[in-house]
JSON list of C-alpha atoms in Angstrom, two decimals:
[
{"chain": "A", "resi": 1, "resn": "UNK", "atom": "CA", "xyz": [-7.18, -3.67, 22.12]},
{"chain": "A", "resi": 2, "resn": "UNK", "atom": "CA", "xyz": [-7.66, -1.57, 19.76]},
{"chain": "A", "resi": 3, "resn": "UNK", "atom": "CA", "xyz": [-4.47, 0.21, 19.38]},
{"chain": "A", "resi": 4, "resn": "UNK", "atom": "CA", "xyz": [-2.99, -2.89, 18.99]},
{"chain": "A", "resi": 5, "resn": "UNK", "atom": "CA", "xyz": [-5.26, -4.08, 16.05]},
{"chain": "A", "resi": 6, "resn": "UNK", "atom": "CA", "xyz": [-5.02, -0.29, 14.52]},
{"chain": "A", "resi": 7, "resn": "UNK", "atom": "CA", "xyz": [-1.01, -0.65, 14.51]},
{"chain": "A", "resi": 8, "resn": "UNK", "atom": "CA", "xyz": [-1.34, -4.19, 13.11]},
{"chain": "A", "resi": 9, "resn": "UNK", "atom": "CA", "xyz": [-3.65, -2.77, 10.40]},
{"chain": "A", "resi": 10, "resn": "UNK", "atom": "CA", "xyz": [-1.54, 0.16, 9.39]},
{"chain": "A", "resi": 11, "resn": "UNK", "atom": "CA", "xyz": [1.59, -2.09, 9.24]},
{"chain": "A", "resi": 12, "resn": "UNK", "atom": "CA", "xyz": [-0.01, -4.46, 7.34]},
{"chain": "A", "resi": 13, "resn": "UNK", "atom": "CA", "xyz": [-0.87, -2.18, 4.90]},
{"chain": "A", "resi": 14, "resn": "UNK", "atom": "CA", "xyz": [2.46, -0.50, 4.54]},
{"chain": "A", "resi": 15, "resn": "UNK", "atom": "CA", "xyz": [3.52, -3.93, 3.25]},
{"chain": "A", "resi": 16, "resn": "UNK", "atom": "CA", "xyz": [0.72, -4.28, 0.63]},
{"chain": "A", "resi": 17, "resn": "UNK", "atom": "CA", "xyz": [1.49, -1.47, -0.50]},
{"chain": "A", "resi": 18, "resn": "UNK", "atom": "CA", "xyz": [4.96, -2.25, -1.70]},
{"chain": "A", "resi": 19, "resn": "UNK", "atom": "CA", "xyz": [4.90, -6.18, -2.09]},
{"chain": "A", "resi": 20, "resn": "UNK", "atom": "CA", "xyz": [2.37, -7.63, -5.12]},
{"chain": "A", "resi": 21, "resn": "UNK", "atom": "CA", "xyz": [1.46, -10.92, -5.13]},
{"chain": "A", "resi": 22, "resn": "UNK", "atom": "CA", "xyz": [-1.79, -12.88, -6.42]},
{"chain": "A", "resi": 23, "resn": "UNK", "atom": "CA", "xyz": [-3.92, -14.88, -3.97]},
{"chain": "A", "resi": 24, "resn": "UNK", "atom": "CA", "xyz": [-3.82, -18.48, -4.12]},
{"chain": "A", "resi": 25, "resn": "UNK", "atom": "CA", "xyz": [-7.64, -18.55, -5.21]},
{"chain": "A", "resi": 26, "resn": "UNK", "atom": "CA", "xyz": [-6.80, -16.95, -8.79]},
{"chain": "A", "resi": 27, "resn": "UNK", "atom": "CA", "xyz": [-5.68, -19.41, -11.46]},
{"chain": "A", "resi": 28, "resn": "UNK", "atom": "CA", "xyz": [-2.79, -16.81, -12.56]},
{"chain": "A", "resi": 29, "resn": "UNK", "atom": "CA", "xyz": [0.39, -17.59, -14.13]},
{"chain": "A", "resi": 30, "resn": "UNK", "atom": "CA", "xyz": [3.13, -18.84, -11.41]},
{"chain": "A", "resi": 31, "resn": "UNK", "atom": "CA", "xyz": [4.81, -15.55, -12.23]},
{"chain": "A", "resi": 32, "resn": "UNK", "atom": "CA", "xyz": [1.88, -13.88, -10.30]},
{"chain": "A", "resi": 33, "resn": "UNK", "atom": "CA", "xyz": [2.03, -15.95, -7.42]},
{"chain": "A", "resi": 34, "resn": "UNK", "atom": "CA", "xyz": [5.85, -14.78, -6.61]},
{"chain": "A", "resi": 35, "resn": "UNK", "atom": "CA", "xyz": [6.95, -11.89, -4.11]},
{"chain": "A", "resi": 36, "resn": "UNK", "atom": "CA", "xyz": [7.47, -8.96, -6.28]},
{"chain": "A", "resi": 37, "resn": "UNK", "atom": "CA", "xyz": [7.69, -4.85, -6.05]},
{"chain": "A", "resi": 38, "resn": "UNK", "atom": "CA", "xyz": [4.46, -3.45, -5.26]},
{"chain": "A", "resi": 39, "resn": "UNK", "atom": "CA", "xyz": [2.78, -1.82, -8.12]},
{"chain": "A", "resi": 40, "resn": "UNK", "atom": "CA", "xyz": [-1.11, -2.75, -7.59]},
{"chain": "A", "resi": 41, "resn": "UNK", "atom": "CA", "xyz": [-3.27, -2.16, -4.95]},
{"chain": "A", "resi": 42, "resn": "UNK", "atom": "CA", "xyz": [-5.89, -4.37, -5.70]},
{"chain": "A", "resi": 43, "resn": "UNK", "atom": "CA", "xyz": [-7.16, -7.06, -3.43]},
{"chain": "A", "resi": 44, "resn": "UNK", "atom": "CA", "xyz": [-6.61, -9.63, -5.96]},
{"chain": "A", "resi": 45, "resn": "UNK", "atom": "CA", "xyz": [-3.11, -8.73, -6.09]},
{"chain": "A", "resi": 46, "resn": "UNK", "atom": "CA", "xyz": [-2.01, -8.49, -2.55]},
{"chain": "A", "resi": 47, "resn": "UNK", "atom": "CA", "xyz": [-2.13, -11.32, -0.48]},
{"chain": "A", "resi": 48, "resn": "UNK", "atom": "CA", "xyz": [0.75, -11.03, 1.42]},
{"chain": "A", "resi": 49, "resn": "UNK", "atom": "CA", "xyz": [0.79, -10.78, 4.61]},
{"chain": "A", "resi": 50, "resn": "UNK", "atom": "CA", "xyz": [-2.34, -11.66, 5.67]},
{"chain": "A", "resi": 51, "resn": "UNK", "atom": "CA", "xyz": [-3.99, -8.82, 7.58]},
{"chain": "A", "resi": 52, "resn": "UNK", "atom": "CA", "xyz": [-6.85, -11.14, 9.43]},
{"chain": "A", "resi": 53, "resn": "UNK", "atom": "CA", "xyz": [-3.82, -12.60, 10.85]},
{"chain": "A", "resi": 54, "resn": "UNK", "atom": "CA", "xyz": [-2.01, -9.81, 11.76]},
{"chain": "A", "resi": 55, "resn": "UNK", "atom": "CA", "xyz": [-5.18, -8.11, 13.67]},
{"chain": "A", "resi": 56, "resn": "UNK", "atom": "CA", "xyz": [-6.27, -11.35, 15.26]},
{"chain": "A", "resi": 57, "resn": "UNK", "atom": "CA", "xyz": [-2.26, -11.85, 16.93]},
{"chain": "A", "resi": 58, "resn": "UNK", "atom": "CA", "xyz": [-2.50, -7.87, 17.75]},
{"chain": "A", "resi": 59, "resn": "UNK", "atom": "CA", "xyz": [-5.59, -8.34, 19.98]},
{"chain": "A", "resi": 60, "resn": "UNK", "atom": "CA", "xyz": [-5.26, -11.64, 20.82]},
{"chain": "A", "resi": 61, "resn": "UNK", "atom": "CA", "xyz": [-1.70, -10.54, 22.56]},
{"chain": "A", "resi": 62, "resn": "UNK", "atom": "CA", "xyz": [-3.46, -7.63, 23.84]},
{"chain": "A", "resi": 63, "resn": "UNK", "atom": "CA", "xyz": [-6.02, -9.62, 25.77]},
{"chain": "A", "resi": 64, "resn": "UNK", "atom": "CA", "xyz": [-3.05, -11.78, 27.08]},
{"chain": "A", "resi": 65, "resn": "UNK", "atom": "CA", "xyz": [-1.23, -9.09, 28.95]},
{"chain": "A", "resi": 66, "resn": "UNK", "atom": "CA", "xyz": [-4.42, -8.50, 30.80]},
{"chain": "A", "resi": 67, "resn": "UNK", "atom": "CA", "xyz": [-5.52, -12.18, 31.17]},
{"chain": "A", "resi": 68, "resn": "UNK", "atom": "CA", "xyz": [-2.53, -14.52, 31.12]},
{"chain": "A", "resi": 69, "resn": "UNK", "atom": "CA", "xyz": [-4.91, -17.37, 32.19]},
{"chain": "A", "resi": 70, "resn": "UNK", "atom": "CA", "xyz": [-6.71, -17.60, 28.95]},
{"chain": "A", "resi": 71, "resn": "UNK", "atom": "CA", "xyz": [-3.37, -18.32, 26.96]},
{"chain": "A", "resi": 72, "resn": "UNK", "atom": "CA", "xyz": [-4.41, -21.61, 25.44]},
{"chain": "A", "resi": 73, "resn": "UNK", "atom": "CA", "xyz": [-7.73, -20.28, 24.27]},
{"chain": "A", "resi": 74, "resn": "UNK", "atom": "CA", "xyz": [-6.25, -17.22, 23.17]},
{"chain": "A", "resi": 75, "resn": "UNK", "atom": "CA", "xyz": [-3.40, -18.91, 20.65]},
{"chain": "A", "resi": 76, "resn": "UNK", "atom": "CA", "xyz": [-6.05, -21.27, 19.34]},
{"chain": "A", "resi": 77, "resn": "UNK", "atom": "CA", "xyz": [-8.45, -18.76, 17.97]},
{"chain": "A", "resi": 78, "resn": "UNK", "atom": "CA", "xyz": [-5.62, -16.82, 16.63]},
{"chain": "A", "resi": 79, "resn": "UNK", "atom": "CA", "xyz": [-4.67, -19.59, 14.90]},
{"chain": "A", "resi": 80, "resn": "UNK", "atom": "CA", "xyz": [-7.82, -21.20, 13.63]},
{"chain": "A", "resi": 81, "resn": "UNK", "atom": "CA", "xyz": [-8.08, -17.04, 12.25]},
{"chain": "A", "resi": 82, "resn": "UNK", "atom": "CA", "xyz": [-5.04, -17.58, 10.69]},
{"chain": "A", "resi": 83, "resn": "UNK", "atom": "CA", "xyz": [-5.48, -21.22, 9.22]},
{"chain": "A", "resi": 84, "resn": "UNK", "atom": "CA", "xyz": [-9.04, -20.42, 7.88]},
{"chain": "A", "resi": 85, "resn": "UNK", "atom": "CA", "xyz": [-7.30, -18.15, 5.50]},
{"chain": "A", "resi": 86, "resn": "UNK", "atom": "CA", "xyz": [-5.61, -20.74, 3.55]},
{"chain": "A", "resi": 87, "resn": "UNK", "atom": "CA", "xyz": [-8.14, -23.24, 2.54]},
{"chain": "A", "resi": 88, "resn": "UNK", "atom": "CA", "xyz": [-10.67, -20.08, 1.12]},
{"chain": "A", "resi": 89, "resn": "UNK", "atom": "CA", "xyz": [-7.51, -19.72, -1.03]},
{"chain": "A", "resi": 90, "resn": "UNK", "atom": "CA", "xyz": [-6.91, -15.99, 0.60]},
{"chain": "A", "resi": 91, "resn": "UNK", "atom": "CA", "xyz": [-3.38, -16.37, 1.54]},
{"chain": "A", "resi": 92, "resn": "UNK", "atom": "CA", "xyz": [-0.62, -18.48, 1.29]},
{"chain": "A", "resi": 93, "resn": "UNK", "atom": "CA", "xyz": [0.86, -19.90, 4.71]},
{"chain": "A", "resi": 94, "resn": "UNK", "atom": "CA", "xyz": [4.24, -17.62, 4.60]},
{"chain": "A", "resi": 95, "resn": "UNK", "atom": "CA", "xyz": [1.29, -14.63, 4.25]},
{"chain": "A", "resi": 96, "resn": "UNK", "atom": "CA", "xyz": [-0.08, -15.76, 7.39]},
{"chain": "A", "resi": 97, "resn": "UNK", "atom": "CA", "xyz": [2.69, -16.13, 9.36]},
{"chain": "A", "resi": 98, "resn": "UNK", "atom": "CA", "xyz": [4.30, -12.79, 8.14]},
{"chain": "A", "resi": 99, "resn": "UNK", "atom": "CA", "xyz": [0.57, -11.68, 9.41]},
{"chain": "A", "resi": 100, "resn": "UNK", "atom": "CA", "xyz": [1.38, -13.34, 12.54]},
{"chain": "A", "resi": 101, "resn": "UNK", "atom": "CA", "xyz": [4.49, -11.73, 13.02]},
{"chain": "A", "resi": 102, "resn": "UNK", "atom": "CA", "xyz": [3.09, -8.13, 11.98]},
{"chain": "A", "resi": 103, "resn": "UNK", "atom": "CA", "xyz": [0.49, -8.80, 14.68]},
{"chain": "A", "resi": 104, "resn": "UNK", "atom": "CA", "xyz": [3.42, -9.77, 17.48]},
{"chain": "A", "resi": 105, "resn": "UNK", "atom": "CA", "xyz": [5.45, -7.03, 16.57]},
{"chain": "A", "resi": 106, "resn": "UNK", "atom": "CA", "xyz": [2.66, -4.03, 16.35]},
{"chain": "A", "resi": 107, "resn": "UNK", "atom": "CA", "xyz": [1.38, -5.26, 19.80]},
{"chain": "A", "resi": 108, "resn": "UNK", "atom": "CA", "xyz": [4.89, -5.26, 21.44]},
{"chain": "A", "resi": 109, "resn": "UNK", "atom": "CA", "xyz": [4.94, -1.46, 19.91]},
{"chain": "A", "resi": 110, "resn": "UNK", "atom": "CA", "xyz": [1.47, -0.41, 20.98]},
{"chain": "A", "resi": 111, "resn": "UNK", "atom": "CA", "xyz": [2.72, -2.23, 24.87]},
{"chain": "A", "resi": 112, "resn": "UNK", "atom": "CA", "xyz": [6.09, 0.24, 25.12]},
{"chain": "A", "resi": 113, "resn": "UNK", "atom": "CA", "xyz": [4.07, 3.43, 23.67]},
{"chain": "A", "resi": 114, "resn": "UNK", "atom": "CA", "xyz": [1.71, 2.70, 27.00]},
{"chain": "A", "resi": 115, "resn": "UNK", "atom": "CA", "xyz": [3.04, 0.82, 29.43]},
{"chain": "A", "resi": 116, "resn": "UNK", "atom": "CA", "xyz": [1.71, 2.05, 32.43]},
{"chain": "A", "resi": 117, "resn": "UNK", "atom": "CA", "xyz": [-1.98, 1.42, 31.08]},
{"chain": "A", "resi": 118, "resn": "UNK", "atom": "CA", "xyz": [-3.66, -1.84, 33.09]},
{"chain": "A", "resi": 119, "resn": "UNK", "atom": "CA", "xyz": [-6.88, -2.84, 33.97]},
{"chain": "A", "resi": 120, "resn": "UNK", "atom": "CA", "xyz": [-7.56, -3.58, 37.59]},
{"chain": "A", "resi": 121, "resn": "UNK", "atom": "CA", "xyz": [-9.50, -6.37, 37.65]},
{"chain": "A", "resi": 122, "resn": "UNK", "atom": "CA", "xyz": [-11.85, -7.08, 41.12]},
{"chain": "A", "resi": 123, "resn": "UNK", "atom": "CA", "xyz": [-14.89, -7.80, 42.62]},
{"chain": "A", "resi": 124, "resn": "UNK", "atom": "CA", "xyz": [-17.28, -6.12, 44.66]},
{"chain": "A", "resi": 125, "resn": "UNK", "atom": "CA", "xyz": [-19.96, -8.23, 46.06]},
{"chain": "A", "resi": 126, "resn": "UNK", "atom": "CA", "xyz": [-21.09, -10.70, 42.95]},
{"chain": "A", "resi": 127, "resn": "UNK", "atom": "CA", "xyz": [-20.74, -7.76, 40.74]},
{"chain": "A", "resi": 128, "resn": "UNK", "atom": "CA", "xyz": [-17.54, -7.51, 38.85]},
{"chain": "A", "resi": 129, "resn": "UNK", "atom": "CA", "xyz": [-15.62, -4.18, 38.89]},
{"chain": "A", "resi": 130, "resn": "UNK", "atom": "CA", "xyz": [-12.95, -3.09, 36.89]},
{"chain": "A", "resi": 131, "resn": "UNK", "atom": "CA", "xyz": [-11.23, 0.24, 36.12]},
{"chain": "A", "resi": 132, "resn": "UNK", "atom": "CA", "xyz": [-8.27, 1.49, 34.43]},
{"chain": "A", "resi": 133, "resn": "UNK", "atom": "CA", "xyz": [-5.48, 2.56, 36.57]},
{"chain": "A", "resi": 134, "resn": "UNK", "atom": "CA", "xyz": [-1.75, 2.92, 36.53]},
{"chain": "A", "resi": 135, "resn": "UNK", "atom": "CA", "xyz": [0.10, 0.04, 37.26]},
{"chain": "A", "resi": 136, "resn": "UNK", "atom": "CA", "xyz": [1.76, 1.71, 40.94]},
{"chain": "A", "resi": 137, "resn": "UNK", "atom": "CA", "xyz": [-1.53, 3.78, 41.46]},
{"chain": "A", "resi": 138, "resn": "UNK", "atom": "CA", "xyz": [0.41, 6.56, 42.02]},
{"chain": "A", "resi": 139, "resn": "UNK", "atom": "CA", "xyz": [-1.31, 8.38, 38.65]},
{"chain": "A", "resi": 140, "resn": "UNK", "atom": "CA", "xyz": [-4.67, 7.68, 39.87]},
{"chain": "A", "resi": 141, "resn": "UNK", "atom": "CA", "xyz": [-7.23, 10.29, 39.44]},
{"chain": "A", "resi": 142, "resn": "UNK", "atom": "CA", "xyz": [-8.80, 10.58, 42.88]},
{"chain": "A", "resi": 143, "resn": "UNK", "atom": "CA", "xyz": [-12.38, 10.40, 40.84]},
{"chain": "A", "resi": 144, "resn": "UNK", "atom": "CA", "xyz": [-11.06, 6.92, 39.60]},
{"chain": "A", "resi": 145, "resn": "UNK", "atom": "CA", "xyz": [-11.04, 5.56, 43.12]}
]
């Protein structure tokens, strides 16, 4: 989850450096709200894309890889976080959509880089037990068993 969030944050920052667009809450000229080549690195002028949505989507997708049974709740949470950016005037809908796409891409990239990382969940008595291991269990160190 952390790697996915960090990747999404880096990708979002790269785009924000290249694109200027005033946030909706700024009472600015219509020209300021259009996407233009990045010249400013100032929060009020960098609404595209939504970093909160990018991070939320990356973490949500990382959770779903290990806990697919929470699909509905995870996507509902991500959607709510993105939707909250609109009434506050922080982002336009396209900013939120771009942030979600960045989050999806970041998590997919991290999953490709670390394909063998999986969390094995089980129960021992009534205590929850979990350990990190390789999906095929052949790379598990003896101390992990």
